Amino acid sequence: ITERVNVSYYLFSYYFPKGVGEQHYGEHHPMKPHRLTLTNALVFGYGLDKQIHHIYNPRAATQEELEVYHDHDYIDFLSRVTPQNQGEMKNMIDAFNCVEDCPIFADMYDFCRMYAGGSLAAARKLCAGTTDIAVNWSGGLHHAKKAEASGFCYVNDIVLAILEMLRQFPRVLYIDIDIHHGDGVEHAFYHSNRVMTVSFHKYTGDFFPGTGKLDDNGIGLGKHFCLNVPLQDGIDDDMYLTLFKTVIDDAVTAFRPSAIVLQCGADSLGCDRLGAFNLSIAAHGECVNFVRKYNVPLLVLGGGGYTIKNVSRCWTYETAVLVGAAVPDELPATIYDPFFRDSQWKLHPPITGKVDNLNTAASLQRISISIRNKLRYLQG
Ligand code: V1P
Ligand code: CA
Ligand code: ZN
């Protein structure tokens, strides 16, 4: 018997569109694509690249590829608007919601084509059966609508990737652990029984985007194929993991997905600049590992995440989890060392300044029972 240590038994592909980490939404904007550069530096710093079977600099998505989901007029606008000409395009800027959360910035369209190109290339590789897991940390922009930008998202790379996957796979399960509701993806497949969407999110009156209540279940053929897990501030590792595993196990048993798409928004971590949960990187990563273990073709995407030193730690750890490598808590030395001084250059920093946990065992039990009952409609 040969003993195998740190060897993954499946094929793993990593997509990093060159230049994506140099984009800027604006000085005071919380979305910082630089977190992608930090992630890449840690992934390579740990030597994980040696355990990744394929590393790709994917080509940018074409206008035609973006228009598989998005309206032509919206994409045409995105391709033409610039910081210089935005004064002349005021009406369209308002109509397509490219204000405040979604500002017009230099190379914004190229940025969209890059992150969408990554998710599409990853989806195609999964469809071809030449990889088992594909990762694009620059993707996961779950709020974008058919003809409207929303919540830092301009084009919906997730919807585009799932549409591509539906050409090959009969049923796709979408799981979203970003602290925000995955409204754009839910909306795109609300009428479909071939895509089940499951979002875990903070749901209180004023928290963006304001949708995703427990009783939103899908419509028509899609009825019962949409699950929402609304949570309160401060959820901790134990509560989240118990609920996540129960809900996902029930969903997988009932839906029997042929492929899974996992959006790993890191704003559900403790200490996030916009978030209000208390999750550790270890627990966030345990969700990823739990999904990996179903052994179905898996597309892993990024998403939110606004305390960027922790976002890059989290996605690096999850890259390691997905390739099946153990990584030491001591971060590798990189040119970005000053970012990680806070925790003495550790991968798993302690969560300082926890938010009060407003969830209770009873409120979570109510959610898991309600979801189990909804899933009964799928059986038989
Ligand atoms: O709360 C809002 C809107 C803007 N107000 C009129 C209500 N927007 C949020 C958007 C959060 C987007 C999250 C995206 C993702 O799910 C996926 C990438 O993570 C927002 C917030 C906030 N605290 O929720 N926008 C901003 N903060 C913001 C702050 C400074 C500059 C620009 C935007
Ligand atoms: Ca979510
Ligand atoms: Zn988010």
Short mmCIF file of C-alpha atoms and ligand atoms in Angstrom, two decimals:
data_model
loop_
_atom_site.label_atom_id
_atom_site.label_comp_id
_atom_site.label_asym_id
_atom_site.label_seq_id
_atom_site.Cartn_x
_atom_site.Cartn_y
_atom_site.Cartn_z
CA ILE A 1 0.00 0.00 0.00
CA THR A 2 1.46 3.37 -1.00
CA GLU A 3 0.86 6.18 1.41
CA ARG A 4 -0.19 9.42 -0.20
CA VAL A 5 0.34 12.69 1.60
CA ASN A 6 -0.96 16.02 0.33
CA VAL A 7 -1.86 14.61 -3.04
CA SER A 8 -5.21 15.58 -4.46
CA TYR A 9 -7.12 12.92 -6.31
CA TYR A 10 -8.94 15.30 -8.57
CA LEU A 11 -8.02 17.95 -11.13
CA PHE A 12 -7.94 21.55 -9.98
CA SER A 13 -7.85 24.68 -12.20
CA TYR A 14 -7.11 28.22 -11.05
CA TYR A 15 -8.13 31.30 -13.08
CA PHE A 16 -6.47 34.65 -12.54
CA PRO A 17 -7.18 37.29 -15.19
CA LYS A 18 -3.97 39.32 -15.48
CA GLY A 19 -4.56 42.96 -14.56
CA VAL A 20 -7.78 42.36 -12.58
CA GLY A 21 -6.06 43.29 -9.31
CA GLU A 22 -4.94 46.68 -10.60
CA GLN A 23 -8.45 48.06 -11.04
CA HIS A 24 -9.80 50.87 -8.83
CA TYR A 25 -13.44 51.65 -8.09
CA GLY A 26 -12.40 54.96 -6.50
CA GLU A 27 -10.52 56.16 -3.46
CA HIS A 28 -13.29 55.86 -0.87
CA HIS A 29 -15.01 52.84 -2.35
CA PRO A 30 -14.92 49.69 -0.16
CA MET A 31 -14.50 47.30 -3.12
CA LYS A 32 -10.74 46.88 -3.62
CA PRO A 33 -9.66 44.60 -6.49
CA HIS A 34 -6.15 44.76 -4.97
CA ARG A 35 -7.35 41.95 -2.63
CA LEU A 36 -7.02 39.67 -5.68
CA THR A 37 -3.34 40.59 -6.08
CA LEU A 38 -2.82 39.89 -2.35
CA THR A 39 -4.57 36.53 -2.66
CA ASN A 40 -2.45 35.53 -5.63
CA ALA A 41 0.74 36.56 -3.82
CA LEU A 42 -0.14 34.35 -0.83
CA VAL A 43 -1.23 31.41 -3.01
CA PHE A 44 2.09 31.52 -4.86
CA GLY A 45 4.01 32.40 -1.67
CA TYR A 46 2.79 29.17 -0.06
CA GLY A 47 3.85 27.28 -3.20
CA LEU A 48 0.28 26.15 -3.83
CA ASP A 49 0.84 26.79 -7.55
CA LYS A 50 2.94 23.61 -7.59
CA GLN A 51 -0.12 21.60 -6.53
CA ILE A 52 -2.51 23.27 -8.95
CA HIS A 53 -2.87 21.31 -12.17
CA HIS A 54 -3.70 24.24 -14.43
CA ILE A 55 -3.21 27.97 -13.89
CA TYR A 56 -4.86 30.17 -16.49
CA ASN A 57 -4.82 33.81 -17.48
CA PRO A 58 -8.24 33.58 -19.17
CA ARG A 59 -9.14 35.77 -22.13
CA ALA A 60 -11.62 38.55 -21.52
CA ALA A 61 -15.28 37.74 -22.23
CA THR A 62 -16.56 39.18 -25.51
CA GLN A 63 -19.54 41.51 -25.84
CA GLU A 64 -21.43 38.63 -27.45
CA GLU A 65 -20.69 36.37 -24.46
CA LEU A 66 -21.91 39.02 -22.00
CA GLU A 67 -25.10 39.44 -24.05
CA VAL A 68 -26.00 35.78 -23.54
CA TYR A 69 -27.61 37.13 -20.36
CA HIS A 70 -27.37 40.91 -20.38
CA ASP A 71 -29.34 43.32 -22.61
CA HIS A 72 -27.48 44.59 -25.64
CA ASP A 73 -28.23 48.24 -24.76
CA TYR A 74 -26.76 47.82 -21.27
CA ILE A 75 -23.55 46.14 -22.46
CA ASP A 76 -23.23 48.67 -25.28
CA PHE A 77 -23.45 51.42 -22.64
CA LEU A 78 -20.84 49.71 -20.40
CA SER A 79 -18.51 49.40 -23.39
CA ARG A 80 -18.79 53.10 -24.28
CA VAL A 81 -19.05 55.02 -20.99
CA THR A 82 -15.81 56.45 -19.54
CA PRO A 83 -14.97 58.84 -16.69
CA GLN A 84 -14.32 61.44 -19.44
CA ASN A 85 -17.64 61.16 -21.33
CA GLN A 86 -19.94 60.41 -18.38
CA GLY A 87 -21.26 64.00 -18.35
CA GLU A 88 -22.90 63.40 -21.74
CA MET A 89 -24.40 60.05 -20.69
CA LYS A 90 -26.11 61.10 -17.46
CA ASN A 91 -29.53 59.66 -18.35
CA MET A 92 -28.16 56.24 -19.19
CA ILE A 93 -25.89 56.27 -16.12
CA ASP A 94 -28.99 56.71 -13.94
CA ALA A 95 -31.08 54.22 -15.94
CA PHE A 96 -28.40 51.54 -15.60
CA ASN A 97 -27.67 52.43 -11.94
CA CYS A 98 -23.99 53.25 -12.48
CA VAL A 99 -23.89 55.67 -9.55
CA GLU A 100 -22.39 55.54 -6.02
CA ASP A 101 -22.18 51.78 -5.39
CA CYS A 102 -21.32 51.16 -9.06
CA PRO A 103 -19.24 54.14 -10.21
CA ILE A 104 -17.84 54.62 -13.69
CA PHE A 105 -14.09 54.10 -13.41
CA ALA A 106 -11.24 53.84 -15.92
CA ASP A 107 -11.16 50.41 -17.60
CA MET A 108 -14.41 49.39 -15.89
CA TYR A 109 -15.59 47.51 -18.99
CA ASP A 110 -12.26 45.67 -19.28
CA PHE A 111 -12.57 44.75 -15.60
CA CYS A 112 -16.05 43.28 -16.27
CA ARG A 113 -14.81 41.35 -19.30
CA MET A 114 -11.87 40.00 -17.27
CA TYR A 115 -13.78 38.66 -14.29
CA ALA A 116 -16.58 37.31 -16.48
CA GLY A 117 -14.01 35.74 -18.83
CA GLY A 118 -12.52 33.90 -15.85
CA SER A 119 -15.84 32.42 -14.72
CA LEU A 120 -16.79 31.46 -18.29
CA ALA A 121 -13.46 29.76 -18.95
CA ALA A 122 -13.79 27.90 -15.64
CA ALA A 123 -17.35 26.81 -16.49
CA ARG A 124 -16.25 25.56 -19.93
CA LYS A 125 -13.41 23.54 -18.44
CA LEU A 126 -15.86 21.87 -16.03
CA CYS A 127 -18.26 21.17 -18.91
CA ALA A 128 -15.45 19.58 -20.93
CA GLY A 129 -14.78 17.26 -18.00
CA THR A 130 -11.10 18.20 -17.97
CA THR A 131 -11.18 19.57 -14.43
CA ASP A 132 -13.12 18.66 -11.29
CA ILE A 133 -12.76 21.99 -9.47
CA ALA A 134 -12.28 25.42 -11.05
CA VAL A 135 -11.64 28.60 -9.07
CA ASN A 136 -11.98 32.27 -10.07
CA TRP A 137 -11.58 34.53 -7.04
CA SER A 138 -12.20 37.60 -9.24
CA GLY A 139 -15.75 36.40 -10.00
CA GLY A 140 -18.83 36.03 -7.84
CA LEU A 141 -20.44 39.41 -8.51
CA HIS A 142 -23.92 38.22 -7.63
CA HIS A 143 -26.01 41.42 -7.64
CA ALA A 144 -25.77 42.45 -11.33
CA LYS A 145 -29.08 42.34 -13.21
CA LYS A 146 -29.90 41.82 -16.89
CA ALA A 147 -29.91 45.55 -17.61
CA GLU A 148 -28.66 47.17 -14.41
CA ALA A 149 -25.57 47.39 -12.24
CA SER A 150 -26.10 46.82 -8.50
CA GLY A 151 -24.03 46.55 -5.32
CA PHE A 152 -20.53 46.85 -6.86
CA CYS A 153 -21.49 44.35 -9.62
CA TYR A 154 -21.79 45.34 -13.30
CA VAL A 155 -22.08 42.04 -15.14
CA ASN A 156 -23.22 38.83 -13.52
CA ASP A 157 -20.43 36.35 -14.18
CA ILE A 158 -22.24 33.75 -12.05
CA VAL A 159 -25.38 33.77 -14.19
CA LEU A 160 -23.22 33.60 -17.34
CA ALA A 161 -21.24 30.66 -15.93
CA ILE A 162 -24.37 28.79 -14.85
CA LEU A 163 -25.98 29.31 -18.28
CA GLU A 164 -22.85 27.80 -19.82
CA MET A 165 -22.96 24.88 -17.38
CA LEU A 166 -26.62 24.17 -18.16
CA ARG A 167 -25.52 23.20 -21.68
CA GLN A 168 -23.77 20.18 -20.16
CA PHE A 169 -25.24 19.57 -16.71
CA PRO A 170 -28.94 18.83 -16.12
CA ARG A 171 -29.05 20.44 -12.65
CA VAL A 172 -26.83 23.11 -11.09
CA LEU A 173 -26.87 23.95 -7.37
CA TYR A 174 -25.82 27.52 -6.54
CA ILE A 175 -24.63 28.20 -2.96
CA ASP A 176 -23.86 31.76 -1.78
CA ILE A 177 -22.05 32.40 1.53
CA ASP A 178 -21.44 36.12 0.94
CA ILE A 179 -23.13 38.07 3.77
CA HIS A 180 -25.37 39.73 1.17
CA HIS A 181 -28.33 38.10 -0.54
CA GLY A 182 -27.44 36.62 -3.94
CA ASP A 183 -30.37 38.47 -5.52
CA GLY A 184 -29.09 38.71 -9.11
CA VAL A 185 -28.53 34.97 -9.42
CA GLU A 186 -31.77 34.14 -7.64
CA HIS A 187 -33.69 36.47 -9.97
CA ALA A 188 -32.14 35.01 -13.14
CA PHE A 189 -33.22 31.46 -12.23
CA TYR A 190 -36.35 32.19 -10.19
CA HIS A 191 -38.52 30.36 -12.74
CA SER A 192 -36.14 27.45 -13.31
CA ASN A 193 -36.21 23.93 -11.88
CA ARG A 194 -32.73 23.24 -13.31
CA VAL A 195 -30.96 25.67 -10.98
CA MET A 196 -31.47 25.61 -7.24
CA THR A 197 -30.21 28.78 -5.55
CA VAL A 198 -29.36 28.83 -1.83
CA SER A 199 -28.19 32.08 -0.21
CA PHE A 200 -27.13 32.56 3.40
CA HIS A 201 -27.23 36.27 4.28
CA LYS A 202 -27.85 38.96 6.81
CA TYR A 203 -31.51 39.92 6.49
CA THR A 204 -32.72 42.96 8.41
CA GLY A 205 -34.81 45.89 7.23
CA ASP A 206 -31.99 48.15 6.11
CA PHE A 207 -29.23 45.77 5.05
CA PHE A 208 -28.38 45.72 1.34
CA PRO A 209 -30.06 44.59 -0.93
CA GLY A 210 -33.11 44.09 1.33
CA THR A 211 -34.35 40.87 -0.35
CA GLY A 212 -34.03 37.16 0.53
CA LYS A 213 -36.71 36.37 3.08
CA LEU A 214 -37.29 32.79 4.20
CA ASP A 215 -40.54 32.53 2.24
CA ASP A 216 -39.19 33.52 -1.19
CA ASN A 217 -39.25 30.09 -2.83
CA GLY A 218 -39.28 30.57 -6.62
CA ILE A 219 -42.15 30.81 -9.11
CA GLY A 220 -43.79 28.53 -11.71
CA LEU A 221 -41.52 25.62 -12.62
CA GLY A 222 -38.95 27.16 -10.25
CA LYS A 223 -41.24 26.95 -7.23
CA HIS A 224 -39.35 25.29 -4.35
CA PHE A 225 -36.03 25.60 -6.23
CA CYS A 226 -34.97 28.76 -4.39
CA LEU A 227 -33.87 28.69 -0.76
CA ASN A 228 -33.12 31.68 1.45
CA VAL A 229 -31.42 31.54 4.82
CA PRO A 230 -31.96 34.93 6.49
CA LEU A 231 -29.70 35.56 9.49
CA GLN A 232 -29.14 38.23 12.12
CA ASP A 233 -25.92 40.00 13.16
CA GLY A 234 -23.12 38.20 14.93
CA ILE A 235 -23.62 34.56 13.92
CA ASP A 236 -20.70 32.46 15.16
CA ASP A 237 -18.84 29.47 13.69
CA ASP A 238 -20.79 26.75 15.49
CA MET A 239 -24.22 28.09 14.64
CA TYR A 240 -23.32 28.86 11.02
CA LEU A 241 -21.66 25.51 10.36
CA THR A 242 -24.50 23.52 11.92
CA LEU A 243 -27.07 25.36 9.84
CA PHE A 244 -24.96 25.35 6.65
CA LYS A 245 -24.33 21.61 6.78
CA THR A 246 -27.95 20.75 7.53
CA VAL A 247 -29.38 22.99 4.80
CA ILE A 248 -26.83 21.99 2.14
CA ASP A 249 -27.13 18.28 2.92
CA ASP A 250 -30.90 18.49 2.64
CA ALA A 251 -30.66 20.48 -0.61
CA VAL A 252 -28.16 18.05 -2.18
CA THR A 253 -30.25 15.03 -1.18
CA ALA A 254 -33.45 16.53 -2.60
CA PHE A 255 -32.04 18.19 -5.75
CA ARG A 256 -29.19 15.77 -6.68
CA PRO A 257 -27.10 18.43 -8.46
CA SER A 258 -24.93 17.44 -11.42
CA ALA A 259 -22.65 20.44 -10.70
CA ILE A 260 -22.26 23.02 -7.93
CA VAL A 261 -21.35 26.72 -8.06
CA LEU A 262 -20.12 28.14 -4.74
CA GLN A 263 -19.89 31.90 -4.22
CA CYS A 264 -17.42 32.49 -1.36
CA GLY A 265 -17.97 36.16 -0.50
CA ALA A 266 -15.57 36.85 2.39
CA ASP A 267 -17.65 39.66 3.91
CA SER A 268 -19.28 37.00 6.12
CA LEU A 269 -15.98 36.85 8.08
CA GLY A 270 -15.67 38.55 11.46
CA CYS A 271 -14.19 42.07 11.35
CA ASP A 272 -15.37 42.75 7.79
CA ARG A 273 -15.64 46.46 6.98
CA LEU A 274 -19.24 46.09 5.68
CA GLY A 275 -20.29 42.79 7.26
CA ALA A 276 -21.56 41.93 10.75
CA PHE A 277 -21.01 38.18 11.21
CA ASN A 278 -18.33 36.58 13.41
CA LEU A 279 -17.11 33.76 11.15
CA SER A 280 -13.48 32.65 11.33
CA ILE A 281 -11.48 31.84 8.21
CA ALA A 282 -11.41 28.22 9.41
CA ALA A 283 -15.23 28.03 9.49
CA HIS A 284 -15.64 29.81 6.14
CA GLY A 285 -13.16 27.29 4.74
CA GLU A 286 -15.03 24.41 6.35
CA CYS A 287 -18.09 25.36 4.30
CA VAL A 288 -15.93 25.13 1.17
CA ASN A 289 -14.52 21.77 2.23
CA PHE A 290 -18.00 20.47 3.03
CA VAL A 291 -19.16 21.31 -0.50
CA ARG A 292 -15.97 19.87 -2.06
CA LYS A 293 -16.66 16.53 -0.44
CA TYR A 294 -19.81 15.92 -2.52
CA ASN A 295 -17.41 15.17 -5.39
CA VAL A 296 -19.48 16.81 -8.10
CA PRO A 297 -17.95 19.26 -10.62
CA LEU A 298 -17.43 22.45 -8.64
CA LEU A 299 -17.03 26.09 -9.69
CA VAL A 300 -15.70 28.25 -6.83
CA LEU A 301 -15.99 32.03 -7.05
CA GLY A 302 -15.15 35.07 -4.92
CA GLY A 303 -17.59 37.89 -4.18
CA GLY A 304 -17.67 40.48 -1.41
CA GLY A 305 -15.00 40.99 1.23
CA TYR A 306 -13.90 44.41 2.45
CA THR A 307 -11.19 43.90 5.07
CA ILE A 308 -8.81 42.95 2.35
CA LYS A 309 -6.01 41.45 4.44
CA ASN A 310 -8.56 38.87 5.69
CA VAL A 311 -10.16 38.35 2.28
CA SER A 312 -6.80 37.32 0.84
CA ARG A 313 -6.05 35.08 3.84
CA CYS A 314 -9.46 33.44 3.48
CA TRP A 315 -9.28 32.76 -0.27
CA THR A 316 -5.69 31.52 0.07
CA TYR A 317 -6.75 29.09 2.81
CA GLU A 318 -9.69 27.97 0.65
CA THR A 319 -7.38 27.41 -2.32
CA ALA A 320 -5.34 25.14 -0.05
CA VAL A 321 -8.48 23.35 1.17
CA LEU A 322 -9.57 22.76 -2.44
CA VAL A 323 -6.22 21.37 -3.59
CA GLY A 324 -6.07 19.25 -0.43
CA ALA A 325 -2.89 20.84 0.93
CA ALA A 326 -2.12 21.63 4.56
CA VAL A 327 -0.62 25.12 4.92
CA PRO A 328 1.23 26.42 7.99
CA ASP A 329 -0.28 29.27 10.01
CA GLU A 330 2.86 31.30 9.36
CA LEU A 331 2.27 33.37 6.21
CA PRO A 332 4.93 33.23 3.51
CA ALA A 333 7.05 36.35 3.07
CA THR A 334 5.81 38.49 0.17
CA ILE A 335 6.22 42.10 -0.94
CA TYR A 336 2.83 42.66 0.73
CA ASP A 337 4.07 41.81 4.25
CA PRO A 338 2.95 45.17 5.71
CA PHE A 339 -0.71 44.17 5.09
CA PHE A 340 -0.39 41.18 7.40
CA ARG A 341 1.55 42.67 10.30
CA ASP A 342 -1.68 42.90 12.40
CA SER A 343 -1.57 39.22 13.39
CA GLN A 344 2.19 38.69 13.33
CA TRP A 345 1.85 37.39 9.76
CA LYS A 346 -0.52 34.54 10.63
CA LEU A 347 -3.03 32.94 8.23
CA HIS A 348 -5.69 32.58 10.93
CA PRO A 349 -5.90 35.81 12.94
CA PRO A 350 -8.14 35.87 16.02
CA ILE A 351 -11.40 37.81 15.60
CA THR A 352 -11.09 40.97 17.63
CA GLY A 353 -14.22 42.98 18.38
CA LYS A 354 -16.97 40.39 17.94
CA VAL A 355 -20.47 41.59 17.11
CA ASP A 356 -23.23 40.51 19.55
CA ASN A 357 -24.89 37.34 18.28
CA LEU A 358 -28.59 38.11 17.75
CA ASN A 359 -29.35 34.63 16.39
CA THR A 360 -30.72 32.00 18.77
CA ALA A 361 -30.81 28.22 18.68
CA ALA A 362 -34.59 28.53 18.27
CA SER A 363 -34.43 31.01 15.36
CA LEU A 364 -31.97 28.77 13.51
CA GLN A 365 -33.98 25.63 14.17
CA ARG A 366 -37.03 27.36 12.74
CA ILE A 367 -35.07 28.07 9.54
CA SER A 368 -33.70 24.55 9.11
CA ILE A 369 -37.10 22.94 9.76
CA SER A 370 -38.81 25.31 7.34
CA ILE A 371 -36.25 24.49 4.63
CA ARG A 372 -36.54 20.75 5.21
CA ASN A 373 -40.30 21.06 4.77
CA LYS A 374 -39.97 23.06 1.54
CA LEU A 375 -37.61 20.45 0.10
CA ARG A 376 -40.25 17.76 0.60
CA TYR A 377 -42.03 19.22 -2.44
CA LEU A 378 -39.11 18.07 -4.60
CA GLN A 379 -39.34 14.42 -3.63
CA GLY A 380 -41.37 11.86 -5.54
O1 V1P B 1 -26.38 50.19 1.13
C1 V1P B 1 -26.21 50.39 -0.07
C2 V1P B 1 -27.12 51.26 -0.91
C3 V1P B 1 -26.56 52.58 -1.29
N1 V1P B 1 -27.62 53.24 -0.50
C4 V1P B 1 -28.44 54.14 -1.21
C5 V1P B 1 -28.19 51.94 -0.19
N2 V1P B 1 -25.19 49.84 -0.72
C6 V1P B 1 -24.21 48.98 -0.11
C7 V1P B 1 -23.81 47.97 -1.17
C8 V1P B 1 -23.17 46.73 -0.65
C9 V1P B 1 -22.77 45.82 -1.81
C10 V1P B 1 -22.24 44.45 -1.41
C11 V1P B 1 -21.73 43.70 -2.60
C12 V1P B 1 -21.42 42.22 -2.37
O2 V1P B 1 -22.56 41.49 -1.99
C13 V1P B 1 -20.90 41.54 -3.65
C14 V1P B 1 -19.68 42.08 -4.26
O3 V1P B 1 -20.50 42.07 -1.33
C15 V1P B 1 -23.06 49.81 0.35
C16 V1P B 1 -22.48 49.88 1.60
C17 V1P B 1 -22.86 49.12 2.80
N3 V1P B 1 -22.31 49.47 3.92
O4 V1P B 1 -23.63 48.21 2.74
N4 V1P B 1 -22.40 50.66 -0.42
C18 V1P B 1 -21.43 51.24 0.32
N5 V1P B 1 -21.46 50.74 1.57
C19 V1P B 1 -20.50 52.24 -0.17
C20 V1P B 1 -19.70 52.94 0.74
C21 V1P B 1 -18.80 53.91 0.25
C22 V1P B 1 -18.72 54.15 -1.12
C23 V1P B 1 -19.52 53.45 -2.00
C24 V1P B 1 -20.42 52.51 -1.53
CA CA B 2 -25.30 35.18 0.51
ZN ZN B 3 -21.41 40.89 0.02
#
